[in-house]
PDB file of C-alpha atoms and ligand atoms in Angstrom:
ATOM      1  CA  LEU A   1       0.255  -0.149  -0.608  1.00  0.00           C
ATOM      2  CA  PHE A   2       3.108   2.681   0.677  1.00  0.00           C
ATOM      3  CA  PRO A   3       4.360   3.116  -2.722  1.00  0.00           C
ATOM      4  CA  LEU A   4       0.483   2.861  -4.003  1.00  0.00           C
ATOM      5  CA  ALA A   5      -0.376   5.665  -1.175  1.00  0.00           C
ATOM      6  CA  LYS A   6       2.985   8.040  -2.342  1.00  0.00           C
ATOM      7  CA  ALA A   7       2.112   7.655  -6.237  1.00  0.00           C
ATOM      8  CA  LEU A   8      -1.558   8.666  -5.444  1.00  0.00           C
ATOM      9  CA  ALA A   9      -0.182  11.523  -3.764  1.00  0.00           C
ATOM     10  CA  GLN A  10       2.627  13.048  -5.520  1.00  0.00           C
ATOM     11  CA  ALA A  11       0.019  12.193  -8.306  1.00  0.00           C
ATOM     12  CA  GLY A  12      -1.942  14.972  -6.736  1.00  0.00           C
ATOM     13  CA  ASN A  13      -4.613  13.153  -5.004  1.00  0.00           C
ATOM     14  CA  GLU A  14      -6.254  13.109  -1.905  1.00  0.00           C
ATOM     15  CA  LEU A  15      -5.564  10.682   0.547  1.00  0.00           C
ATOM     16  CA  THR A  16      -7.118   9.578   3.415  1.00  0.00           C
ATOM     17  CA  THR A  17      -5.682   6.616   4.743  1.00  0.00           C
ATOM     18  CA  ILE A  18      -7.261   3.925   7.093  1.00  0.00           C
ATOM     19  CA  ILE A  19      -4.568   1.691   8.497  1.00  0.00           C
ATOM     20  CA  GLY A  20      -5.215  -1.559  11.163  1.00  0.00           C
ATOM     21  CA  GLY A  21      -3.891  -4.289  13.244  1.00  0.00           C
ATOM     22  CA  ARG A  22      -4.907  -6.459  15.943  1.00  0.00           C
ATOM     23  CA  SER A  23      -3.345  -4.333  18.397  1.00  0.00           C
ATOM     24  CA  GLU A  24      -1.036  -0.927  17.966  1.00  0.00           C
ATOM     25  CA  LYS A  25       2.808  -3.099  17.523  1.00  0.00           C
ATOM     26  CA  TYR A  26       0.843  -4.297  14.413  1.00  0.00           C
ATOM     27  CA  VAL A  27      -0.253  -1.422  13.249  1.00  0.00           C
ATOM     28  CA  ILE A  28       2.877  -0.805  11.140  1.00  0.00           C
ATOM     29  CA  LEU A  29       3.742   2.724   8.485  1.00  0.00           C
ATOM     30  CA  PHE A  30       1.166   4.946  10.292  1.00  0.00           C
ATOM     31  CA  ASP A  31       3.613   7.785  10.339  1.00  0.00           C
ATOM     32  CA  GLU A  32       5.223   6.968   7.138  1.00  0.00           C
ATOM     33  CA  LEU A  33       1.209   7.524   5.525  1.00  0.00           C
ATOM     34  CA  ALA A  34       0.317  10.479   7.506  1.00  0.00           C
ATOM     35  CA  ALA A  35       3.523  12.324   4.845  1.00  0.00           C
ATOM     36  CA  PHE A  36       1.140  12.610   2.959  1.00  0.00           C
ATOM     37  CA  SER A  37      -2.196  11.746   3.398  1.00  0.00           C
ATOM     38  CA  LYS A  38      -4.635  14.741   4.467  1.00  0.00           C
ATOM     39  CA  GLU A  39      -6.129  12.506   7.238  1.00  0.00           C
ATOM     40  CA  THR A  40      -4.810   9.013   8.774  1.00  0.00           C
ATOM     41  CA  ILE A  41      -6.682   7.015  10.893  1.00  0.00           C
ATOM     42  CA  ALA A  42      -5.591   3.868  13.245  1.00  0.00           C
ATOM     43  CA  THR A  43      -8.065   1.533  13.820  1.00  0.00           C
ATOM     44  CA  THR A  44      -7.080  -1.440  16.270  1.00  0.00           C
ATOM     45  CA  GLU A  45      -9.283  -4.920  17.452  1.00  0.00           C
ATOM     46  CA  ASP A  46      -8.131  -4.157  21.015  1.00  0.00           C
ATOM     47  CA  GLY A  47      -8.367  -0.407  21.390  1.00  0.00           C
ATOM     48  CA  SER A  48      -4.576   0.405  21.307  1.00  0.00           C
ATOM     49  CA  MET A  49      -4.524   2.507  19.259  1.00  0.00           C
ATOM     50  CA  GLY A  50      -6.874   4.860  16.956  1.00  0.00           C
ATOM     51  CA  GLU A  51     -10.535   3.576  17.106  1.00  0.00           C
ATOM     52  CA  LYS A  52     -11.928   0.110  18.172  1.00  0.00           C
ATOM     53  CA  GLY A  53     -13.089  -2.336  16.200  1.00  0.00           C
ATOM     54  CA  PHE A  54     -12.374  -3.034  12.067  1.00  0.00           C
ATOM     55  CA  VAL A  55     -11.308  -0.662   9.429  1.00  0.00           C
ATOM     56  CA  THR A  56     -14.545  -0.569   8.004  1.00  0.00           C
ATOM     57  CA  GLY A  57     -16.254   1.787  11.074  1.00  0.00           C
ATOM     58  CA  PRO A  58     -14.114   4.491   9.469  1.00  0.00           C
ATOM     59  CA  LEU A  59     -14.839   3.834   5.858  1.00  0.00           C
ATOM     60  CA  LYS A  60     -18.870   3.874   6.332  1.00  0.00           C
ATOM     61  CA  ARG A  61     -18.207   7.046   7.744  1.00  0.00           C
ATOM     62  CA  ILE A  62     -16.623   8.808   4.556  1.00  0.00           C
ATOM     63  CA  LEU A  63     -18.913   6.706   2.532  1.00  0.00           C
ATOM     64  CA  ASP A  64     -21.858   8.312   4.077  1.00  0.00           C
ATOM     65  CA  ASP A  65     -20.150  11.948   3.835  1.00  0.00           C
ATOM     66  CA  PRO A  66     -21.281  13.451   0.964  1.00  0.00           C
ATOM     67  CA  ALA A  67     -18.782  16.114   1.275  1.00  0.00           C
ATOM     68  CA  ALA A  68     -15.921  13.515   1.196  1.00  0.00           C
ATOM     69  CA  LYS A  69     -17.037  10.480  -1.013  1.00  0.00           C
ATOM     70  CA  PRO A  70     -13.766   8.692  -1.891  1.00  0.00           C
ATOM     71  CA  GLN A  71     -13.661   8.568  -5.880  1.00  0.00           C
ATOM     72  CA  ALA A  72     -11.800   5.133  -5.170  1.00  0.00           C
ATOM     73  CA  VAL A  73     -10.883   2.742  -2.488  1.00  0.00           C
ATOM     74  CA  TYR A  74      -7.167   0.804  -2.352  1.00  0.00           C
ATOM     75  CA  ALA A  75      -7.989  -2.097  -0.328  1.00  0.00           C
ATOM     76  CA  VAL A  76      -4.588  -3.651   1.127  1.00  0.00           C
ATOM     77  CA  GLY A  77      -4.350  -6.671   3.775  1.00  0.00           C
ATOM     78  CA  PRO A  78      -6.332  -9.848   4.850  1.00  0.00           C
ATOM     79  CA  VAL A  79      -8.995 -10.930   2.438  1.00  0.00           C
ATOM     80  CA  PRO A  80     -11.399 -11.267   5.015  1.00  0.00           C
ATOM     81  CA  MET A  81     -10.662  -7.179   5.181  1.00  0.00           C
ATOM     82  CA  MET A  82     -10.337  -7.240   1.619  1.00  0.00           C
ATOM     83  CA  ARG A  83     -13.836  -8.426   0.935  1.00  0.00           C
ATOM     84  CA  ALA A  84     -15.674  -6.275   3.511  1.00  0.00           C
ATOM     85  CA  VAL A  85     -14.466  -3.157   1.987  1.00  0.00           C
ATOM     86  CA  SER A  86     -15.770  -4.475  -1.742  1.00  0.00           C
ATOM     87  CA  ASP A  87     -18.769  -5.005   0.286  1.00  0.00           C
ATOM     88  CA  MET A  88     -19.561  -2.006   1.952  1.00  0.00           C
ATOM     89  CA  THR A  89     -18.362  -0.017  -1.137  1.00  0.00           C
ATOM     90  CA  ARG A  90     -21.053  -1.265  -4.145  1.00  0.00           C
ATOM     91  CA  PRO A  91     -23.727  -0.090  -2.837  1.00  0.00           C
ATOM     92  CA  TYR A  92     -22.027   3.417  -2.746  1.00  0.00           C
ATOM     93  CA  GLY A  93     -20.709   2.098  -6.609  1.00  0.00           C
ATOM     94  CA  VAL A  94     -17.131   3.636  -5.504  1.00  0.00           C
ATOM     95  CA  LYS A  95     -14.475   1.849  -7.622  1.00  0.00           C
ATOM     96  CA  THR A  96     -13.105  -0.237  -5.673  1.00  0.00           C
ATOM     97  CA  ILE A  97      -9.632  -2.218  -6.340  1.00  0.00           C
ATOM     98  CA  VAL A  98      -7.648  -4.711  -3.774  1.00  0.00           C
ATOM     99  CA  SER A  99      -4.503  -6.577  -4.266  1.00  0.00           C
ATOM    100  CA  LEU A 100      -5.258 -10.338  -3.744  1.00  0.00           C
ATOM    101  CA  ASN A 101      -2.478 -12.736  -2.213  1.00  0.00           C
ATOM    102  CA  PRO A 102      -3.372 -16.222  -3.253  1.00  0.00           C
ATOM    103  CA  ILE A 103      -0.886 -19.095  -2.423  1.00  0.00           C
ATOM    104  CA  MET A 104       1.627 -18.501  -5.009  1.00  0.00           C
ATOM    105  CA  ILE A 105       4.124 -21.078  -6.222  1.00  0.00           C
ATOM    106  CA  ASP A 106       6.284 -20.314  -9.401  1.00  0.00           C
ATOM    107  CA  GLY A 107       5.342 -16.834  -9.649  1.00  0.00           C
ATOM    108  CA  THR A 108       5.311 -16.899 -13.073  1.00  0.00           C
ATOM    109  CA  GLY A 109       1.686 -17.912 -14.842  1.00  0.00           C
ATOM    110  CA  MET A 110       2.924 -21.372 -15.131  1.00  0.00           C
ATOM    111  CA  CYS A 111       1.486 -23.532 -12.032  1.00  0.00           C
ATOM    112  CA  GLY A 112      -2.209 -22.368 -11.886  1.00  0.00           C
ATOM    113  CA  GLY A 113      -1.720 -21.893  -8.161  1.00  0.00           C
ATOM    114  CA  CYS A 114      -2.382 -18.661  -7.433  1.00  0.00           C
ATOM    115  CA  ARG A 115      -6.030 -19.091 -10.046  1.00  0.00           C
ATOM    116  CA  VAL A 116      -8.872 -16.791  -9.382  1.00  0.00           C
ATOM    117  CA  THR A 117     -12.141 -15.604 -10.101  1.00  0.00           C
ATOM    118  CA  VAL A 118     -12.784 -12.037 -10.938  1.00  0.00           C
ATOM    119  CA  GLY A 119     -15.195 -10.892 -13.213  1.00  0.00           C
ATOM    120  CA  GLY A 120     -16.505 -15.348 -13.940  1.00  0.00           C
ATOM    121  CA  GLU A 121     -12.642 -14.753 -15.751  1.00  0.00           C
ATOM    122  CA  THR A 122      -9.922 -17.116 -14.598  1.00  0.00           C
ATOM    123  CA  LYS A 123      -7.033 -15.430 -13.730  1.00  0.00           C
ATOM    124  CA  PHE A 124      -3.601 -15.585 -11.821  1.00  0.00           C
ATOM    125  CA  VAL A 125      -2.828 -13.614 -10.038  1.00  0.00           C
ATOM    126  CA  CYS A 126       0.637 -13.122 -10.460  1.00  0.00           C
ATOM    127  CA  VAL A 127       1.078 -12.644 -14.118  1.00  0.00           C
ATOM    128  CA  ASP A 128      -2.660 -11.101 -14.480  1.00  0.00           C
ATOM    129  CA  GLY A 129      -2.844  -8.728 -11.016  1.00  0.00           C
ATOM    130  CA  PRO A 130      -2.316  -8.794  -7.763  1.00  0.00           C
ATOM    131  CA  GLU A 131      -5.016  -5.794  -8.351  1.00  0.00           C
ATOM    132  CA  PHE A 132      -8.385  -6.223  -9.234  1.00  0.00           C
ATOM    133  CA  ASP A 133     -11.746  -5.142  -9.018  1.00  0.00           C
ATOM    134  CA  GLY A 134     -12.790  -6.339  -5.369  1.00  0.00           C
ATOM    135  CA  HIS A 135     -16.817  -6.102  -6.520  1.00  0.00           C
ATOM    136  CA  LEU A 136     -15.931  -8.322  -9.311  1.00  0.00           C
ATOM    137  CA  VAL A 137     -14.023 -11.071  -7.165  1.00  0.00           C
ATOM    138  CA  ASP A 138     -15.383 -14.172  -6.470  1.00  0.00           C
ATOM    139  CA  PHE A 139     -14.392 -14.119  -3.105  1.00  0.00           C
ATOM    140  CA  ASP A 140     -15.633 -17.316  -1.704  1.00  0.00           C
ATOM    141  CA  ASN A 141     -14.332 -19.217  -4.159  1.00  0.00           C
ATOM    142  CA  MET A 142     -10.370 -16.885  -3.123  1.00  0.00           C
ATOM    143  CA  MET A 143     -10.862 -17.809   0.383  1.00  0.00           C
ATOM    144  CA  LYS A 144     -11.745 -21.412   0.159  1.00  0.00           C
ATOM    145  CA  ARG A 145      -8.799 -21.734  -2.444  1.00  0.00           C
ATOM    146  CA  LEU A 146      -6.327 -19.896   0.400  1.00  0.00           C
ATOM    147  CA  ARG A 147      -7.767 -23.563   3.096  1.00  0.00           C
ATOM    148  CA  ALA A 148      -7.193 -25.785   0.715  1.00  0.00           C
ATOM    149  CA  TYR A 149      -3.761 -26.632   3.066  1.00  0.00           C
ATOM    150  CA  LYS A 150      -5.053 -25.207   6.124  1.00  0.00           C
ATOM    151  CA  PRO A 151      -4.957 -28.575   8.513  1.00  0.00           C
ATOM    152  CA  ARG A 152      -1.701 -29.867   7.261  1.00  0.00           C
ATOM    153  CA  GLU A 153      -0.400 -26.430   8.342  1.00  0.00           C
ATOM    154  CA  ASP A 154      -1.972 -26.967  11.320  1.00  0.00           C
ATOM    155  CA  ALA A 155      -0.069 -30.325  12.090  1.00  0.00           C
ATOM    156  CA  ASP A 156       3.062 -28.785  11.300  1.00  0.00           C
ATOM    157  CA  HIS A 157       3.024 -25.852  13.770  1.00  0.00           C
ATOM    158  CA  GLU A 158       2.002 -28.114  16.405  1.00  0.00           C
ATOM    159  CA  LYS A 159       5.820 -30.016  15.269  1.00  0.00           C
ATOM    160  CA  TYR A 160       7.737 -27.106  13.865  1.00  0.00           C
ATOM    161  CA  HIS A 161       8.448 -23.984  15.421  1.00  0.00           C
ATOM    162  CA  CYS A 162      10.342 -21.066  14.177  1.00  0.00           C
ATOM    163  CA  ARG A 163      13.815 -20.142  15.606  1.00  0.00           C
ATOM    164  CA  LEU A 164      13.118 -16.111  15.138  1.00  0.00           C
ATOM    165  CA  GLU A 165       9.527 -16.733  16.929  1.00  0.00           C
ATOM    166  CA  ALA A 166      11.964 -17.862  20.136  1.00  0.00           C
ATOM    167  CA  ALA A 167      14.847 -15.196  19.227  1.00  0.00           C
ATOM    168  CA  ALA A 168      11.965 -12.621  19.145  1.00  0.00           C
ATOM    169  CA  ALA A 169      10.570 -13.554  22.498  1.00  0.00           C
ATOM    170  CA  ARG A 170      14.033 -13.178  23.418  1.00  0.00           C
ATOM    171  CA  LEU A 171      14.729 -10.029  22.534  1.00  0.00           C
ATOM    172  CA  GLU A 172      11.125  -8.524  23.684  1.00  0.00           C
ATOM    173  CA  ALA A 173      12.095 -10.020  26.873  1.00  0.00           C
ATOM    174  CA  ALA A 174      15.331  -8.586  27.606  1.00  0.00           C
ATOM    175  CA  ALA A 175      13.972  -5.289  26.484  1.00  0.00           C
ATOM    176  CA  ALA A 176      11.107  -5.271  29.084  1.00  0.00           C
ATOM    177  CA  THR A 177      13.860  -6.077  31.562  1.00  0.00           C
ATOM    178  CA  HIS A 178      16.107  -3.012  30.163  1.00  0.00           C
ATOM    179  CA  ALA A 179      12.763  -0.776  30.288  1.00  0.00           C
ATOM    180  CA  LYS A 180      12.559  -1.072  34.470  1.00  0.00           C
TER     181      LYS A 180
HETATM  182 FE1  LIG B   1       1.699 -19.939 -10.163  1.00  0.00          FE
HETATM  183 FE2  LIG B   1       0.548 -17.992 -10.546  1.00  0.00          FE
HETATM  184  S1  LIG B   1       1.784 -18.693  -9.200  1.00  0.00           S
HETATM  185  S2  LIG B   1       0.038 -18.878 -11.977  1.00  0.00           S
END
């Protein structure tokens, strides 16, 4: 989203940026986006930063405000969020671009792993996207495909643990001790 937002701002567009996360530590690039946004709004699910809730909260307010009606909405992030944003903007007729993130394998249009359906047509996200009209994306199909390996991933998560997670926990503990 960052380079896209920057380019839109540099092209003379007025931006309102809504950035969300589970909690404050997952909200990234807030200041960087705020540097070229007319307004920057943070939302967190636990209320630790900005408004409590999801990005669709402030988006609805903006869509309902006739003076603020956006010409386009760009959504980048988790698929359920992009779907919710697309569903929300559809009745308002606001062009909505989503950046799809399916399972990718070769990234060259050869394997078909990233196949999605957009406007009834098959597209390969790696070569045809990743940006698509959110109102035309078959999110049901995409979410089903994203879950294809979920049971196996869950089983592997039980078995294997990333060494970076342990290192991050050690760093966080050391930082907490240092802060005392
Ligand atoms: Fe293989 Fe796109 S990742 S076709």
